[in-house]
Short mmCIF file of C-alpha atoms and ligand atoms in Angstrom, two decimals:
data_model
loop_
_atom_site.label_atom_id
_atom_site.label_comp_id
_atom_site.label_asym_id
_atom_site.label_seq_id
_atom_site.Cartn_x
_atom_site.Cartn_y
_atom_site.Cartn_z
CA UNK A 296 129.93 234.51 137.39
CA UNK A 297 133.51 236.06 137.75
CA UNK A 298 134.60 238.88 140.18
CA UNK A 299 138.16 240.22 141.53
CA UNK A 300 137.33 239.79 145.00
CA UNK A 301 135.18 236.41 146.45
CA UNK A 302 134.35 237.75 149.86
CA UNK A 303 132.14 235.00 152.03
CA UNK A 304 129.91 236.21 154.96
CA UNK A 305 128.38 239.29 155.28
CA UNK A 306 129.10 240.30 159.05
CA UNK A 307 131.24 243.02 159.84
CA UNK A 308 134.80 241.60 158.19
CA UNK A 309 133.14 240.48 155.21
CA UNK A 310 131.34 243.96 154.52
CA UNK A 311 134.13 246.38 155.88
CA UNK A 312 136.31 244.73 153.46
CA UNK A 313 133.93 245.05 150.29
CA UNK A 314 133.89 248.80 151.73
CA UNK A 315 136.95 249.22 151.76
CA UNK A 316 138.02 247.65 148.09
CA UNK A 317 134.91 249.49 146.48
CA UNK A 318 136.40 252.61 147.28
CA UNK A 319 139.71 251.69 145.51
CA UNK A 320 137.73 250.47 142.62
CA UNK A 321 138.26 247.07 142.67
CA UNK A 322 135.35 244.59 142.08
CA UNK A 323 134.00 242.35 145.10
CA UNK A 324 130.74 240.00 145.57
CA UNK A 325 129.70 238.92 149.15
CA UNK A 326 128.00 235.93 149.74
CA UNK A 327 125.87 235.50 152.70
CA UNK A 328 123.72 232.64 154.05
CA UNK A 329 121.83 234.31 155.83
CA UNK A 330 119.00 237.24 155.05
CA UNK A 331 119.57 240.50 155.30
CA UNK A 332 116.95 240.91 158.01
CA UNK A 333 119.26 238.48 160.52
CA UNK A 334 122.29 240.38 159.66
CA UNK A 335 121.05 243.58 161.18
CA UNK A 336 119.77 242.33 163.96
CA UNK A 337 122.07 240.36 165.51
CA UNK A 338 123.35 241.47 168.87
CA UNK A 339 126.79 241.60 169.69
CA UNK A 340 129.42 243.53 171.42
CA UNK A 341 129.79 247.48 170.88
CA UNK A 342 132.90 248.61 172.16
CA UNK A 343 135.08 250.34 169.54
CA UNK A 344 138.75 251.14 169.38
CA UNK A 345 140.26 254.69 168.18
CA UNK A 346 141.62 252.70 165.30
CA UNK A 347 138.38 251.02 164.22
CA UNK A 348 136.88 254.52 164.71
CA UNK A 349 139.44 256.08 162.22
CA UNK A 350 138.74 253.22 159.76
CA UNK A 351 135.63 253.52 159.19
CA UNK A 352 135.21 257.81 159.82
CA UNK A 353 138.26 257.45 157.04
CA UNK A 354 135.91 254.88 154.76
CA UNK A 355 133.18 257.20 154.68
CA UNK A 356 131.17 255.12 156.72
CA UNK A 357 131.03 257.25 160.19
CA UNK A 358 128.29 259.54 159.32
CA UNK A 359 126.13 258.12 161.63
CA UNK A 360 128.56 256.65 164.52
CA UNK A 361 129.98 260.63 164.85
CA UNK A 362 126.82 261.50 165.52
CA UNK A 363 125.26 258.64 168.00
CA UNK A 364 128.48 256.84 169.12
CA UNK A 365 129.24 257.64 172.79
CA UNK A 366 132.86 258.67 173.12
CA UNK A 367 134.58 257.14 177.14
CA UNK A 368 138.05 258.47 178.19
CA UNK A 369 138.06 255.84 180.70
CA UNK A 370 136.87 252.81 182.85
CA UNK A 371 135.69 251.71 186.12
CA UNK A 372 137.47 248.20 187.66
CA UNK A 373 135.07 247.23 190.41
CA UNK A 374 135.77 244.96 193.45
CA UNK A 375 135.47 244.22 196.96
CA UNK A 376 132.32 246.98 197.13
CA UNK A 377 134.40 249.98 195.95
CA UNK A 378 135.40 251.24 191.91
CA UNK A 379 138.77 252.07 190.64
CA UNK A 380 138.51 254.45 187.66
CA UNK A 381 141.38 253.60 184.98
CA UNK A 382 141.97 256.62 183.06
CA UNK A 383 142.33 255.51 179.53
CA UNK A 384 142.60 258.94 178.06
CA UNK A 385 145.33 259.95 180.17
CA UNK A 386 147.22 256.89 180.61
CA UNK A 387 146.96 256.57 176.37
CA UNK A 388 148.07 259.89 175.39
CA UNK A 389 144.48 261.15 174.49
CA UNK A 390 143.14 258.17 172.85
CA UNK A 391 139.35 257.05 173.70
CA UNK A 392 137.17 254.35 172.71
CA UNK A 393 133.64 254.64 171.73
CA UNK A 394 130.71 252.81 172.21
CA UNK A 395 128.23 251.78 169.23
CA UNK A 396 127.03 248.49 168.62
CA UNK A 397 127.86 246.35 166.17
CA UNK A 398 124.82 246.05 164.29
CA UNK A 399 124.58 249.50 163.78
CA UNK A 400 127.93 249.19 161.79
CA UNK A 401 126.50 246.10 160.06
CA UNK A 402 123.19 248.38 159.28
CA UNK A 403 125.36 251.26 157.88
CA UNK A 404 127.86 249.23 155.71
CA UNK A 405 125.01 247.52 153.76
CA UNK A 406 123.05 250.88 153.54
CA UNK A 407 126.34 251.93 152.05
CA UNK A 408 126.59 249.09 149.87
CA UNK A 409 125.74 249.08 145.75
CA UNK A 410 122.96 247.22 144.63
CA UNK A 411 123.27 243.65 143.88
CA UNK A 412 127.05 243.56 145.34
CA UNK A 413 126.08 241.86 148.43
CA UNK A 414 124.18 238.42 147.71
CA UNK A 415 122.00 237.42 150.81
CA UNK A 416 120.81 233.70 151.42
CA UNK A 417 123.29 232.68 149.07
CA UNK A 418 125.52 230.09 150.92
CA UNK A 419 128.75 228.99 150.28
CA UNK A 420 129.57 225.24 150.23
CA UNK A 421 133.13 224.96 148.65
CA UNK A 422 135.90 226.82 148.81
CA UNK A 423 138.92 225.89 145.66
CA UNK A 424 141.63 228.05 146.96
CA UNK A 425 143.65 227.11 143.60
CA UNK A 426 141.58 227.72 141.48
CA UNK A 427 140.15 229.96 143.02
CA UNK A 428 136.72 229.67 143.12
CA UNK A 429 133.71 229.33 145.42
CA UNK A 430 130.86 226.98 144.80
CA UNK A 431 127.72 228.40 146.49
CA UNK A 432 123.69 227.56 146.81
CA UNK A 433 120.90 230.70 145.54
CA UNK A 434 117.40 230.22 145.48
CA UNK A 435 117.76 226.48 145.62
CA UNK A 436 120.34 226.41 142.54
CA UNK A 437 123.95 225.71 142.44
CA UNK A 438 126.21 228.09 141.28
CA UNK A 439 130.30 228.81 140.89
CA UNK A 440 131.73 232.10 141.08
CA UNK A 441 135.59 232.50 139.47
CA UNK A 442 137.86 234.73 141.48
CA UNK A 443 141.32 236.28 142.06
CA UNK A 444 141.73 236.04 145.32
CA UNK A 445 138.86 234.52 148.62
CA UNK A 446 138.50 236.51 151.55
CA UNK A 447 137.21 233.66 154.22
CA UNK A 448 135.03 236.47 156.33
CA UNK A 449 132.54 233.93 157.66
CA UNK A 450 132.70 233.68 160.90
CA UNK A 451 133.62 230.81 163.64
CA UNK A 452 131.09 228.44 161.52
CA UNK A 453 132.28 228.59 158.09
CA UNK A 454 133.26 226.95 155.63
CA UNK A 455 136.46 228.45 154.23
CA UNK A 456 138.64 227.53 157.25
CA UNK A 457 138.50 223.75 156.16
CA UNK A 458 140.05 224.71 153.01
CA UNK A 459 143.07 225.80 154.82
CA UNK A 460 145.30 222.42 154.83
CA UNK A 461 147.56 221.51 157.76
CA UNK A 462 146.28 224.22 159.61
CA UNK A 463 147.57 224.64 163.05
CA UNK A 464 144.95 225.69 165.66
CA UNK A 465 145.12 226.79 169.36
CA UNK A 466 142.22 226.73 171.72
CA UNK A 467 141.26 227.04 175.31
CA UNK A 468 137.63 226.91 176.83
CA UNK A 469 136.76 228.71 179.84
CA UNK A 470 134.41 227.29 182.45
CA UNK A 471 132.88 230.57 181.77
CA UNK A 472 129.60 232.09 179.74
CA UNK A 473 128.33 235.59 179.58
CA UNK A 474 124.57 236.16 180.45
CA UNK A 475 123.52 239.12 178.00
CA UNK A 476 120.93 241.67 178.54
CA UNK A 477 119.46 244.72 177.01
CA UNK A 478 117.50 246.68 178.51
CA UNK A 479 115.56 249.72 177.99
CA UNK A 480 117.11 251.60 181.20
CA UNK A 481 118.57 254.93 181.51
CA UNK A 482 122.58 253.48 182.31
CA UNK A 483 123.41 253.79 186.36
CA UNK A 484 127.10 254.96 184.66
CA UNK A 485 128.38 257.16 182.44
CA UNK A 486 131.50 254.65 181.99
CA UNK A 487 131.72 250.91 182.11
CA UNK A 488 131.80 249.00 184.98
CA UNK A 489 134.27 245.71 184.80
CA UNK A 490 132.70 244.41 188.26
CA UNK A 491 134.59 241.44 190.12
CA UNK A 492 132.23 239.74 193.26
CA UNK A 493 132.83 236.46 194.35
CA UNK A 494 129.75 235.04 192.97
CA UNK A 495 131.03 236.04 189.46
CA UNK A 496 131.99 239.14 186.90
CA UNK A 497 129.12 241.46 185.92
CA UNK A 498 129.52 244.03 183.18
CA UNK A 499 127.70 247.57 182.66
CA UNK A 500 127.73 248.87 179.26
CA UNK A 501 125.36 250.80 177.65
CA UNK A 502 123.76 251.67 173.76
CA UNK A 503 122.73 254.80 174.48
CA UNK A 504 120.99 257.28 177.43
CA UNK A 505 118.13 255.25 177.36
CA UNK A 506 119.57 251.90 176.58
CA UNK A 507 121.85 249.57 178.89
CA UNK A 508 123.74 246.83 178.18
CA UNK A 509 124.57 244.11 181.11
CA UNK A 510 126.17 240.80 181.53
CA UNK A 511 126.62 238.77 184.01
CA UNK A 512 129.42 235.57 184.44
CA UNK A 513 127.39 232.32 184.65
CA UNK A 514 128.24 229.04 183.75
CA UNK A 515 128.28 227.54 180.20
CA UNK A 516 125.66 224.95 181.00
CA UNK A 517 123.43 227.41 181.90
CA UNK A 518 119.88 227.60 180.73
CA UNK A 519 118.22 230.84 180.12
CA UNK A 520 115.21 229.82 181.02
CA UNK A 521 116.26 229.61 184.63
CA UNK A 522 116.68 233.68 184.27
CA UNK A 523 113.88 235.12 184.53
CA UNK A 524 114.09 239.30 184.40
CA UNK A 525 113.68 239.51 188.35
CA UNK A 526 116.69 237.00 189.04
CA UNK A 527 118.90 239.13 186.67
CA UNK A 528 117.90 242.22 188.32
CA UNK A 529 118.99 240.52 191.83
CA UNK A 530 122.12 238.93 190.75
CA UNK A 531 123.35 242.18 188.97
CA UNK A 532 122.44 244.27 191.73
CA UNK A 533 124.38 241.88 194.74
CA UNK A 534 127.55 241.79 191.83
CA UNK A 535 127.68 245.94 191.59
CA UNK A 536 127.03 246.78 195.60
CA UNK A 537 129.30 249.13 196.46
CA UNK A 538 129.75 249.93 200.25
CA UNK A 539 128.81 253.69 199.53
CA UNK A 540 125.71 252.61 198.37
CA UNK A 541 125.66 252.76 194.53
CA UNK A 542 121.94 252.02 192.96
CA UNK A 543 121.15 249.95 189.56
CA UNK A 544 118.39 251.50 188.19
CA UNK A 545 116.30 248.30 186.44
CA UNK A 546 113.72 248.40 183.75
CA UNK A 547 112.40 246.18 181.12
CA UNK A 548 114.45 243.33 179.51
CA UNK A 549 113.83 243.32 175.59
CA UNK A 550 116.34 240.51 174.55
CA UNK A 551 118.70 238.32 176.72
CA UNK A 552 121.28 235.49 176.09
CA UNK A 553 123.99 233.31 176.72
CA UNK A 554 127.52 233.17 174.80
CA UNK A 555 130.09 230.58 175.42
CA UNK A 556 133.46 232.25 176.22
CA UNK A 557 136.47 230.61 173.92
CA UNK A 558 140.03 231.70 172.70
CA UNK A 559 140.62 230.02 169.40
CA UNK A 560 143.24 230.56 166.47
CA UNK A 561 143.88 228.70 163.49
CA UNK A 562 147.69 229.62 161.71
CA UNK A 563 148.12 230.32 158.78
CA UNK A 564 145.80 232.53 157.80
CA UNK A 565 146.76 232.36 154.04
CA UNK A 566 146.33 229.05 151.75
CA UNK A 567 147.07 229.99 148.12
CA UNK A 568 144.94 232.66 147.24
CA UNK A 569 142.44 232.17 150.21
CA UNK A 570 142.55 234.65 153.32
CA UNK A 571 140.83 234.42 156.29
CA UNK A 572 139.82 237.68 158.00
CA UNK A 573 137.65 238.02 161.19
CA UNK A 574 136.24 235.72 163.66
CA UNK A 575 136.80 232.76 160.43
CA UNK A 576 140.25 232.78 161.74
CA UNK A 577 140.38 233.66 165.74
CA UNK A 578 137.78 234.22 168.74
CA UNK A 579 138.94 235.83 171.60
CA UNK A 580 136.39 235.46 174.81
CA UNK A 581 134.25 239.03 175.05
CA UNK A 582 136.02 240.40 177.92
CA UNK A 583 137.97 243.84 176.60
CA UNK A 584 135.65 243.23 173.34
CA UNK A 585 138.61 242.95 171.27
CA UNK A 586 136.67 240.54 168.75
CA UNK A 587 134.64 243.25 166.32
CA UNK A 588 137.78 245.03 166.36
CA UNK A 589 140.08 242.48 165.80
CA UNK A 590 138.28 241.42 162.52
CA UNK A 591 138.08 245.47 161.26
CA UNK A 592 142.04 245.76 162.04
CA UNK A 593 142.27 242.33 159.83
CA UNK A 594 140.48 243.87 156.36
CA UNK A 595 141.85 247.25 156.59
CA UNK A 596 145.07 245.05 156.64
CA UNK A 597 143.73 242.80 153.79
CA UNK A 598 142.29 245.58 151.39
CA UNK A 599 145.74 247.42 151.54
CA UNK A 600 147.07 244.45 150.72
CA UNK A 601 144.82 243.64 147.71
CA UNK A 602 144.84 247.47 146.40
CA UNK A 603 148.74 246.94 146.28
CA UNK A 604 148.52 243.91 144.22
CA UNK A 605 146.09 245.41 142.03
CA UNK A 606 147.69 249.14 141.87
CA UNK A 607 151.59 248.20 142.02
CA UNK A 608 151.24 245.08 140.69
CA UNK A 609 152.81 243.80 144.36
CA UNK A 610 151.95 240.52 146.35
CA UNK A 611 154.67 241.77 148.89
CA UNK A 612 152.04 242.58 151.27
CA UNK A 613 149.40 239.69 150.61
CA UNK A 614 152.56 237.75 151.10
CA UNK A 615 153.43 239.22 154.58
CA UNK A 616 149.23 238.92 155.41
CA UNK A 617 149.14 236.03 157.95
CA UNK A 618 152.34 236.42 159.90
CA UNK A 619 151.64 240.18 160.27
CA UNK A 620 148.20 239.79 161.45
CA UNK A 621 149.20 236.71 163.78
CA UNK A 622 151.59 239.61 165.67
CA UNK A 623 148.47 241.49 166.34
CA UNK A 624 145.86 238.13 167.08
CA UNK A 625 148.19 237.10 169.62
CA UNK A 626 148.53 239.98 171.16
CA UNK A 627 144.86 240.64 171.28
CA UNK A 628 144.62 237.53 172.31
CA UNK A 629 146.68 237.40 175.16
CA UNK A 630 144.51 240.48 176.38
CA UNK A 631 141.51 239.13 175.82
CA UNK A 632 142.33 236.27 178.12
CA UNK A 633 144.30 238.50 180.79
CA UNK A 634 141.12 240.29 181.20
CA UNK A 635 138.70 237.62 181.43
CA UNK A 636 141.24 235.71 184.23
CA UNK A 637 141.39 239.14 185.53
CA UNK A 638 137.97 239.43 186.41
CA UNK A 639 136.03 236.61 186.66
CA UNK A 640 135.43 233.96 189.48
CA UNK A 641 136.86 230.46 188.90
CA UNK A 642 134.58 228.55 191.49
CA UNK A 643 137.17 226.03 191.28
CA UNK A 644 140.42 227.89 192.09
CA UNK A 645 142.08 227.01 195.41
CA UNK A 646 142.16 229.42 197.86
CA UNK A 647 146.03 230.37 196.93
CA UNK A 648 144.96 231.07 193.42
CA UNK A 649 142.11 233.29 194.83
CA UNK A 650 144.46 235.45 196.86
CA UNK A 651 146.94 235.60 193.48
CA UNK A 652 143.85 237.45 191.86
CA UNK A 653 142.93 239.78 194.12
CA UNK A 654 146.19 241.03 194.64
CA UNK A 655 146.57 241.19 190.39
CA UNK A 656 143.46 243.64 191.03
CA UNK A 657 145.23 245.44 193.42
CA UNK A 658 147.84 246.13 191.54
CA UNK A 659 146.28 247.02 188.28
CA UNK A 660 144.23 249.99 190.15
CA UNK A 661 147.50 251.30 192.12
CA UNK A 662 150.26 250.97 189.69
CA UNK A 663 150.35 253.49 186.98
CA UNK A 664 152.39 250.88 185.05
CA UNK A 665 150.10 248.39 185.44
CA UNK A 666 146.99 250.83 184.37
CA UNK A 667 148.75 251.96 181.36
CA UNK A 668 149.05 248.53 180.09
CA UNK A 669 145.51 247.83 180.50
CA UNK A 670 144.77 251.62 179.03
CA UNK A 671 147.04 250.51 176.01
CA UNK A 672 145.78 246.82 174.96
CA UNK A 673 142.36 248.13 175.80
CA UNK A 674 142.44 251.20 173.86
CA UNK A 675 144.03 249.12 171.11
CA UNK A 676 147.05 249.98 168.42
CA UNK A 677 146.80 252.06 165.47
CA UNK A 678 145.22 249.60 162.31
CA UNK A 679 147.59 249.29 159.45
CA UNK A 680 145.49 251.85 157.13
CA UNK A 681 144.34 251.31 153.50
N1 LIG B 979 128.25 230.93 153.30
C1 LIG B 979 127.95 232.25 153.35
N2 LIG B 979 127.98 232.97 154.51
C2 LIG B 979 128.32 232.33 155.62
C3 LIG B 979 128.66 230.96 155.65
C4 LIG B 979 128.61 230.26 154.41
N3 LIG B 979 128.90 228.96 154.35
N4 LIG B 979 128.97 230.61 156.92
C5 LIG B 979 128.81 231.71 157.67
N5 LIG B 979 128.42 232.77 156.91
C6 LIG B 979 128.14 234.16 157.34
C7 LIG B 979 127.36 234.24 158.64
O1 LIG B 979 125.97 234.08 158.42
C8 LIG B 979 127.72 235.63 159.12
O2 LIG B 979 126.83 236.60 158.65
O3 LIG B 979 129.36 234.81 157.63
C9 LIG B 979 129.10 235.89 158.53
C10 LIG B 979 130.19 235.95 159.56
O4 LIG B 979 130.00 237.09 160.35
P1 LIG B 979 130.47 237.20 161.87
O5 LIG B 979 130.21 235.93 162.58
O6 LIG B 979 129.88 238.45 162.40
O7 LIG B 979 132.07 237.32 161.77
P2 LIG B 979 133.02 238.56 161.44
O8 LIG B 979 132.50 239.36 160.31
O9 LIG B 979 134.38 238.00 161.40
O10 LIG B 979 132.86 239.53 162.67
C11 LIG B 979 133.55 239.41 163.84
O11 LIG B 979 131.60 239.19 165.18
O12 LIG B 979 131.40 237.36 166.59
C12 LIG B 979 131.64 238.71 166.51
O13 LIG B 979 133.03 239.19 168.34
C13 LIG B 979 132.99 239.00 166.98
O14 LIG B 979 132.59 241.25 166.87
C14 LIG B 979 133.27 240.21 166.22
C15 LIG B 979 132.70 240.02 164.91
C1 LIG B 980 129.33 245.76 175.03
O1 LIG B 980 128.95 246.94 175.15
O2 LIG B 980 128.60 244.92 174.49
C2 LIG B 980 130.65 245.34 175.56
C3 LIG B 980 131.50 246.31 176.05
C4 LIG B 980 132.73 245.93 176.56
C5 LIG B 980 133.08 244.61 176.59
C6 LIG B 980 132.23 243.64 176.08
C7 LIG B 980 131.01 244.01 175.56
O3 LIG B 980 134.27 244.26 177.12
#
């Protein structure tokens, strides 16, 4: 088989970008391990910047997001019993973020998708960036698709990362995990709540007016099963206590989990005609949720990039692809982490380092410099548009 476009993994890199290169015309196959069913029903964070709003309203793929994303003009910091509301709308010059989860997106970019384009539990194996071609596994049969170009959209656990040589990559764990819950609750806000308590961070977010999403800081050798609904309930509620008395309404749990929190980047992001795009190439921990959006700002990059080569004949962009999105990993990066030091409880931290943090808080909620740099990061920068 031969296509323009080899994009592997179908999350939301890997299927923005066949979006996004359909519409110009040019030829794409995804292949994804994984069934379709998995792919739409994997929960993850749903928290979306203007720009990632314009991208895909601008695709044609924000039919349904106008009509059941929730649009926030700002944000409640949380701490020693009493909120701080950082006005992101103001403080950005009008920009807002949105909230709609991330499987929705995944849901409406396949719907949106033509027939036969995107090949589910098809798995990729081998990745010849030269060549280029990808070696993959259907139905139990080997097979080789012939490409011009590989877009590595496969997520932390791929494959095509490997076939980046002398790669350089940066890491840091975090003694850190998020406890995830949804739960079918009416939200006790209208806006998040970034909650810092002593006994760890706690997040309210929401899916919708009947839907809330919560998390709570625990550590990463935590096992769920030592969660049950009631102790979530507890811990949430002893996190959010405000001394005016603010209530968590609680209801039934209908999916929970635990994620590891990392920061990881591998440089370059470019190996012959191989590009990786997406969570394939960086993680940044969930705090901010800078990770979906990250990987959409990456592809919009990429497709204009591959429309020019195709169109104008230019590789002046695909050329500039990795150091240009490295500028904007880094910096998302760098928030990423602020915000998660920011906010959550290193049980380990001496009592100087304690004091350092609370006065950071401080700071952040009184200084109108210090807001609008949280406003900006978190609102995010404009993507560089197809
Ligand atoms: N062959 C084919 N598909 C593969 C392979 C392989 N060898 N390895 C992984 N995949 C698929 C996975 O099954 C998954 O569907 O690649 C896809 C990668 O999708 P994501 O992990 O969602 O990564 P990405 O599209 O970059 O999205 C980034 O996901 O983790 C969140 O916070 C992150 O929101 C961000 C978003
Ligand atoms: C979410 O709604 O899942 C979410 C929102 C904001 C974050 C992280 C996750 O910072």
């Amino acid at each position: 088989m031969r296509t323009q476009v080899a994009i592997i993994g179908a999350g939301p890199a890997g299927l923005l970008l066949s979006h996004l290169l359909e519409r110009r015309g040019i030829d794409a196959v995804v292949l994804e391990s994984r069934d379709r069913a998995h792919c739409e029903r994997r929960q993850r964070a749903g928290m979306l910047e203007q720009g990632t709003v314009d991208v895909l309203r601008a695709a044609g793929a924000g039919e349904r997001l106008d009509r059941e994303g929730l649009t926030h003009h700002g944000l409640e910091l949380r701490f020693g019993g009493a909120g701080h509301r950082i006005a992101l709308s103001e403080l950005t010059g009008g920009r807002t973020v949105t909230i709609y989860a991330q499987t929705e997106i995944v849901k409406d970019l396949i719907a949106l998708s033509p027939e036969g384009r995107i090949r589910f539990e098809a798995e990729v194996l081998e990745v010849d960036p030269a060549s280029p071609r990808v070696t993959y596994r259907e139905n139990g049969v080997l097979r080789t698709l012939d490409c011009d170009l590989v877009a590595g959209c496969d997520g932390f656990h791929g494959v095509s990362r490997a076939a980046v040589p002398r790669a350089k990559v940066f890491e840091r764990d975090y003694p850190f995990a998020w406890l995830g819950v949804l739960a079918d609750v009416p939200p006790s806000t209208e806006e998040l709540v970034y909650c810092h308590h002593d006994r760890g961070f706690a997040l309210h977010s929401l899916r919708s007016p009947e839907v809330s999403r919560l998390y709570l800081q625990v550590s990463p050798d935590e096992e769920l099963a030592a969660w049950p609904d009631e102790r979530i309930w507890s811990e949430l509620r002893t996190r959010f206590a405000t001394r005016d008395g603010w209530t968590l309404k609680d209801g039934p749990i209908r999916e929970k989990a635990i994620t590891p929190m990392r920061s990881f980047v591998t440089e370059p992001m470019r190996h012959d005609n191989l590009f990786l795009a997406g969570d394939a190439a960086h993680i940044v921990p969930p705090t901010g949720a800078k990770g979906l959006n990250l990987a959409v700002s990456d592809v919009t990059a990429l497709a204009s990039a591959i429309a020019a080569r195709y169109e104008e004949g230019s590789s002046a962009l695909l050329d500039g692809y990795s150091s240009a999105r490295l500028r904007r990993v880094w910096r998302a990066e760098h928030f990423s982490y602020w915000m998660t030091t920011l906010l959550h409880t290193d049980h380990s931290a001496d009592a100087f380092a304690r004091r350092l943090q609370l006065s950071h808080l401080e700071y952040v909620v009184s200084s109108k410099a210090a807001a609008t740099t949280l406003a900006e990061n978190y609102v995010g920068f404009a993507h560089d548009g197809p």
